[in-house]
Amino acid sequence: MSRPGPVITLAAGAVLAVGLGVASAIAAQAPVTEAAARAPSTAETTAPPTAEATAEATAPAAGESAAPPATGQTSPAPSAQETAAPEPVRTAPRKADYGGRVKGNGGLIAISIRDGQAIGYFCDGRAEAWFKGTESGGELRLTSRGGGRVTAELAGGRARGSVAIGGGKWRFVAPTVVKPSGLYRATAMVRGARLRAGWIVLKNPNGGYTQVGAAFEGETQVPVPRLQDGRPTAPVTVGGATLQPEDVDGFIEELR
């Protein structure tokens, strides 16, 4: 019978070697696993943002502007009543001319102001009246020899008021006008009597001119000619005499 000693010894050595290798592998893996357990996971740990990332996060998007820092409570938007435009201030320039229709009468009225002194003329083709007075703080007060009165407020490029003459009283709104619109007058001595005529000329919105006037020889009313639209100061014939009309700047000093 053979002796198995060497074979058994070799087999036992092989088994021992394998066992030692397995034990070494297990021992080597244990520290790694323990360290992995102590390290935080990627999902739980976030790296600090870089300067570039911070700038991108705080910069406003294209087309937007950065909102200013809050400084407390914001004031409420003003209501419509709080933002309503104020009424026009009653003022008059040093030099101004106004002209308009008298409501309910059919006549016209013209007013001219120079340095606070003012004159006015009302005419409806039958009756007429010349007025003079003053303007102060946008308030106009004029009177005529016959007791007529004109009162008006001047604001927003308009004269708004009333004219009282011959027992009647009417309202008017007269905007500012420029020549050839305005007030004209002509005077002369004819056959020992004073000949005088007055006109108001107003430009129509759709073209052309409206004018009204009256002429008197002494105290007798005579026909009044029409002034030329483009040349209202051109000579005219009144009562058989040739008269030279003047615009208001040519005679206002005589009436003030």
Coordinates of C-alpha atoms in Angstrom, one line a residue:
M1 CA 0.0 0.0 0.0
S2 CA 1.3 3.4 -1.1
R3 CA 1.8 6.4 1.3
P4 CA -0.4 9.5 0.5
G5 CA 1.6 11.9 2.7
P6 CA 3.2 14.1 0.1
V7 CA -0.1 14.6 -1.9
I8 CA -2.1 15.4 1.2
T9 CA 0.5 17.8 2.3
L10 CA 0.5 19.6 -1.0
A11 CA -3.3 19.8 -1.1
A12 CA -3.4 21.1 2.4
G13 CA -0.9 23.8 1.5
A14 CA -2.9 24.9 -1.5
V15 CA -6.1 25.2 0.5
L16 CA -4.2 27.2 3.2
A17 CA -2.9 29.6 0.5
V18 CA -6.3 30.2 -1.0
G19 CA -7.7 30.8 2.5
L20 CA -5.1 33.4 3.3
G21 CA -5.7 35.2 0.0
V22 CA -9.4 35.5 0.6
A23 CA -8.8 36.8 4.1
S24 CA -6.3 39.4 2.8
A25 CA -8.8 40.6 0.2
I26 CA -11.6 41.0 2.7
A27 CA -9.3 42.9 5.1
A28 CA -8.3 45.2 2.3
Q29 CA -11.8 46.1 1.3
A30 CA -13.1 46.8 4.8
P31 CA -11.3 50.2 5.2
V32 CA -12.5 51.3 1.7
T33 CA -16.1 50.5 2.5
E34 CA -15.9 52.2 5.9
A35 CA -14.5 55.3 4.4
A36 CA -17.1 55.3 1.7
A37 CA -19.8 55.1 4.3
R38 CA -18.4 58.1 6.2
A39 CA -18.1 60.3 3.0
P40 CA -21.2 62.4 2.1
S41 CA -22.9 61.5 -1.1
T42 CA -22.7 63.7 -4.2
A43 CA -26.4 64.5 -3.9
E44 CA -26.0 65.8 -0.3
T45 CA -22.9 67.9 -1.0
T46 CA -22.8 70.9 -3.4
A47 CA -19.6 72.6 -4.4
P48 CA -19.5 76.4 -3.7
P49 CA -20.6 78.4 -6.7
T50 CA -17.9 79.9 -8.8
A51 CA -17.8 83.7 -9.5
E52 CA -19.0 83.1 -13.0
A53 CA -22.0 81.1 -11.8
T54 CA -22.8 83.8 -9.3
A55 CA -22.7 86.6 -11.9
E56 CA -25.0 84.6 -14.2
A57 CA -27.5 84.0 -11.4
T58 CA -27.7 87.6 -10.4
A59 CA -27.5 89.3 -13.8
P60 CA -30.9 90.4 -15.3
A61 CA -32.1 88.6 -18.4
A62 CA -31.7 90.3 -21.8
G63 CA -34.3 93.1 -22.2
E64 CA -34.8 93.4 -18.5
S65 CA -33.5 95.9 -16.0
A66 CA -32.5 95.2 -12.5
A67 CA -35.0 96.3 -10.0
P68 CA -33.8 98.8 -7.5
P69 CA -33.5 97.7 -3.9
A70 CA -36.6 98.0 -1.8
T71 CA -36.7 101.1 0.4
G72 CA -39.9 100.4 2.2
Q73 CA -43.5 100.6 1.2
T74 CA -44.2 102.1 -2.3
S75 CA -46.5 105.1 -2.7
P76 CA -49.8 104.4 -4.3
A77 CA -50.4 105.7 -7.8
P78 CA -52.1 109.1 -7.9
S79 CA -55.8 109.0 -8.7
A80 CA -57.4 110.6 -11.7
Q81 CA -58.7 113.5 -9.6
E82 CA -55.2 114.2 -8.2
T83 CA -53.6 114.4 -11.7
A84 CA -56.3 116.5 -13.2
A85 CA -54.9 119.5 -15.1
P86 CA -55.3 122.8 -13.4
E87 CA -57.6 125.5 -14.9
P88 CA -55.9 128.0 -17.1
V89 CA -54.4 131.0 -15.2
R90 CA -56.1 134.3 -16.0
T91 CA -53.5 136.3 -17.7
A92 CA -53.2 138.6 -20.7
P93 CA -50.1 139.4 -22.8
R94 CA -49.0 143.0 -23.0
K95 CA -50.4 143.1 -26.6
A96 CA -53.4 141.1 -27.6
D97 CA -56.3 141.2 -30.0
Y98 CA -59.5 139.2 -29.6
G99 CA -62.5 138.9 -31.8
G100 CA -65.7 136.7 -31.8
R101 CA -69.4 136.4 -32.2
V102 CA -71.9 137.6 -29.6
K103 CA -74.3 134.8 -28.8
G104 CA -78.0 135.4 -29.3
N105 CA -77.4 138.7 -31.0
G106 CA -75.7 138.1 -34.3
G107 CA -73.2 140.9 -33.8
L108 CA -69.4 140.8 -33.5
I109 CA -67.1 142.1 -30.8
A110 CA -63.4 143.0 -31.0
I111 CA -61.1 143.8 -28.1
S112 CA -57.5 145.1 -28.2
I113 CA -55.1 145.4 -25.2
R114 CA -51.9 147.3 -25.1
D115 CA -49.9 147.4 -21.8
G116 CA -53.0 147.0 -19.6
Q117 CA -55.1 149.6 -21.5
A118 CA -57.9 148.2 -23.6
I119 CA -60.5 149.3 -26.1
G120 CA -63.5 147.4 -27.5
Y121 CA -66.0 147.7 -30.3
F122 CA -69.4 146.0 -30.6
C123 CA -71.5 146.1 -33.8
D124 CA -74.4 144.1 -35.3
G125 CA -74.8 146.3 -38.4
R126 CA -77.6 148.4 -36.8
A127 CA -76.2 149.4 -33.4
E128 CA -72.6 150.0 -32.4
A129 CA -70.7 151.0 -29.3
W130 CA -67.0 151.9 -28.5
F131 CA -65.6 150.9 -25.2
K132 CA -62.5 151.7 -23.2
G133 CA -61.0 150.6 -19.9
T134 CA -58.3 148.4 -18.4
E135 CA -57.1 144.9 -18.0
S136 CA -55.6 143.6 -14.7
G137 CA -54.8 140.1 -13.6
G138 CA -56.8 138.6 -16.5
E139 CA -59.9 140.7 -15.7
L140 CA -61.2 143.1 -18.3
R141 CA -63.5 146.0 -17.5
L142 CA -64.7 148.4 -20.3
T143 CA -67.4 151.1 -20.4
S144 CA -68.9 153.2 -23.2
R145 CA -70.2 156.8 -23.2
G146 CA -73.7 155.6 -23.4
G147 CA -73.4 153.4 -20.3
G148 CA -72.7 150.1 -22.0
R149 CA -70.3 147.6 -20.4
V150 CA -68.0 144.8 -21.3
T151 CA -66.6 142.4 -18.7
A152 CA -64.5 139.4 -19.5
E153 CA -61.9 137.0 -18.2
L154 CA -58.8 136.4 -20.2
A155 CA -57.4 132.8 -20.1
G156 CA -56.3 130.1 -22.5
G157 CA -56.1 132.5 -25.5
R158 CA -59.7 133.6 -25.2
A159 CA -61.8 136.4 -23.8
R160 CA -65.0 135.0 -22.1
G161 CA -67.6 137.5 -20.9
S162 CA -70.6 139.6 -21.7
V163 CA -71.5 142.9 -23.4
A164 CA -74.4 145.0 -22.2
I165 CA -75.8 147.8 -24.4
G166 CA -79.2 149.4 -25.0
G167 CA -80.9 147.4 -22.3
G168 CA -79.7 144.0 -23.7
K169 CA -77.0 141.7 -22.4
W170 CA -75.3 138.9 -24.3
R171 CA -72.5 136.4 -23.7
F172 CA -69.5 136.0 -26.0
V173 CA -66.3 134.0 -26.4
A174 CA -63.6 135.7 -28.4
P175 CA -60.3 133.9 -29.3
T176 CA -57.1 135.8 -30.1
V177 CA -56.9 136.9 -33.7
V178 CA -54.1 138.2 -36.0
K179 CA -54.3 140.6 -38.8
P180 CA -56.1 141.1 -41.1
S181 CA -58.6 140.0 -38.5
G182 CA -59.4 142.6 -35.9
L183 CA -60.7 146.1 -35.5
Y184 CA -60.6 149.0 -38.0
R185 CA -61.8 152.6 -38.0
A186 CA -61.9 155.6 -40.4
T187 CA -62.8 159.3 -39.7
A188 CA -63.0 162.5 -41.6
M189 CA -64.7 165.9 -41.6
V190 CA -67.2 166.2 -44.5
R191 CA -69.4 169.3 -45.1
G192 CA -68.8 170.4 -41.6
A193 CA -69.9 167.1 -40.1
R194 CA -67.7 164.4 -38.6
L195 CA -67.8 161.2 -40.7
R196 CA -66.8 158.0 -38.9
A197 CA -67.0 154.3 -39.6
G198 CA -66.0 151.2 -37.7
W199 CA -65.5 147.5 -38.8
I200 CA -64.7 144.2 -37.3
V201 CA -63.1 141.6 -39.5
L202 CA -62.9 137.9 -38.6
K203 CA -61.3 135.1 -40.7
N204 CA -63.6 132.1 -41.2
P205 CA -62.3 128.6 -40.4
N206 CA -63.2 127.4 -43.9
G207 CA -61.8 130.4 -45.7
G208 CA -62.8 134.0 -46.4
Y209 CA -63.8 136.7 -43.9
T210 CA -66.8 137.8 -42.0
Q211 CA -67.1 141.5 -41.3
V212 CA -69.7 143.9 -39.9
G213 CA -69.6 147.6 -39.6
A214 CA -71.4 150.9 -39.2
A215 CA -70.9 154.4 -40.5
F216 CA -72.3 157.8 -39.4
E217 CA -72.3 161.3 -40.7
G218 CA -72.8 163.3 -37.6
E219 CA -75.6 161.4 -35.8
T220 CA -77.1 160.1 -39.0
Q221 CA -76.3 156.5 -40.0
V222 CA -75.2 156.1 -43.6
P223 CA -74.4 153.0 -45.6
V224 CA -71.0 151.4 -44.8
P225 CA -68.9 149.8 -47.5
R226 CA -67.2 146.5 -47.2
L227 CA -63.4 146.4 -46.6
Q228 CA -61.2 144.5 -49.0
D229 CA -60.5 141.1 -47.5
G230 CA -56.8 141.0 -48.5
R231 CA -56.3 144.8 -48.0
P232 CA -58.7 146.0 -45.2
T233 CA -56.8 149.4 -45.0
A234 CA -57.4 150.2 -48.7
P235 CA -59.4 153.5 -49.2
V236 CA -63.2 153.3 -49.2
T237 CA -66.0 155.7 -50.0
V238 CA -68.4 156.7 -47.2
G239 CA -71.1 159.4 -47.7
G240 CA -69.4 160.5 -50.9
A241 CA -66.1 161.0 -49.3
T242 CA -63.0 158.9 -49.5
L243 CA -61.8 157.5 -46.2
Q244 CA -58.6 155.7 -45.2
P245 CA -59.3 152.8 -42.7
E246 CA -56.7 152.2 -40.0
D247 CA -56.1 149.0 -38.1
V248 CA -56.3 149.3 -34.3
D249 CA -52.6 150.2 -33.8
G250 CA -53.2 153.4 -35.8
F251 CA -55.9 154.8 -33.5
I252 CA -55.8 153.0 -30.1
E253 CA -53.8 155.8 -28.5
E254 CA -56.7 158.3 -29.3
L255 CA -59.3 156.2 -27.5
R256 CA -57.3 155.1 -24.4

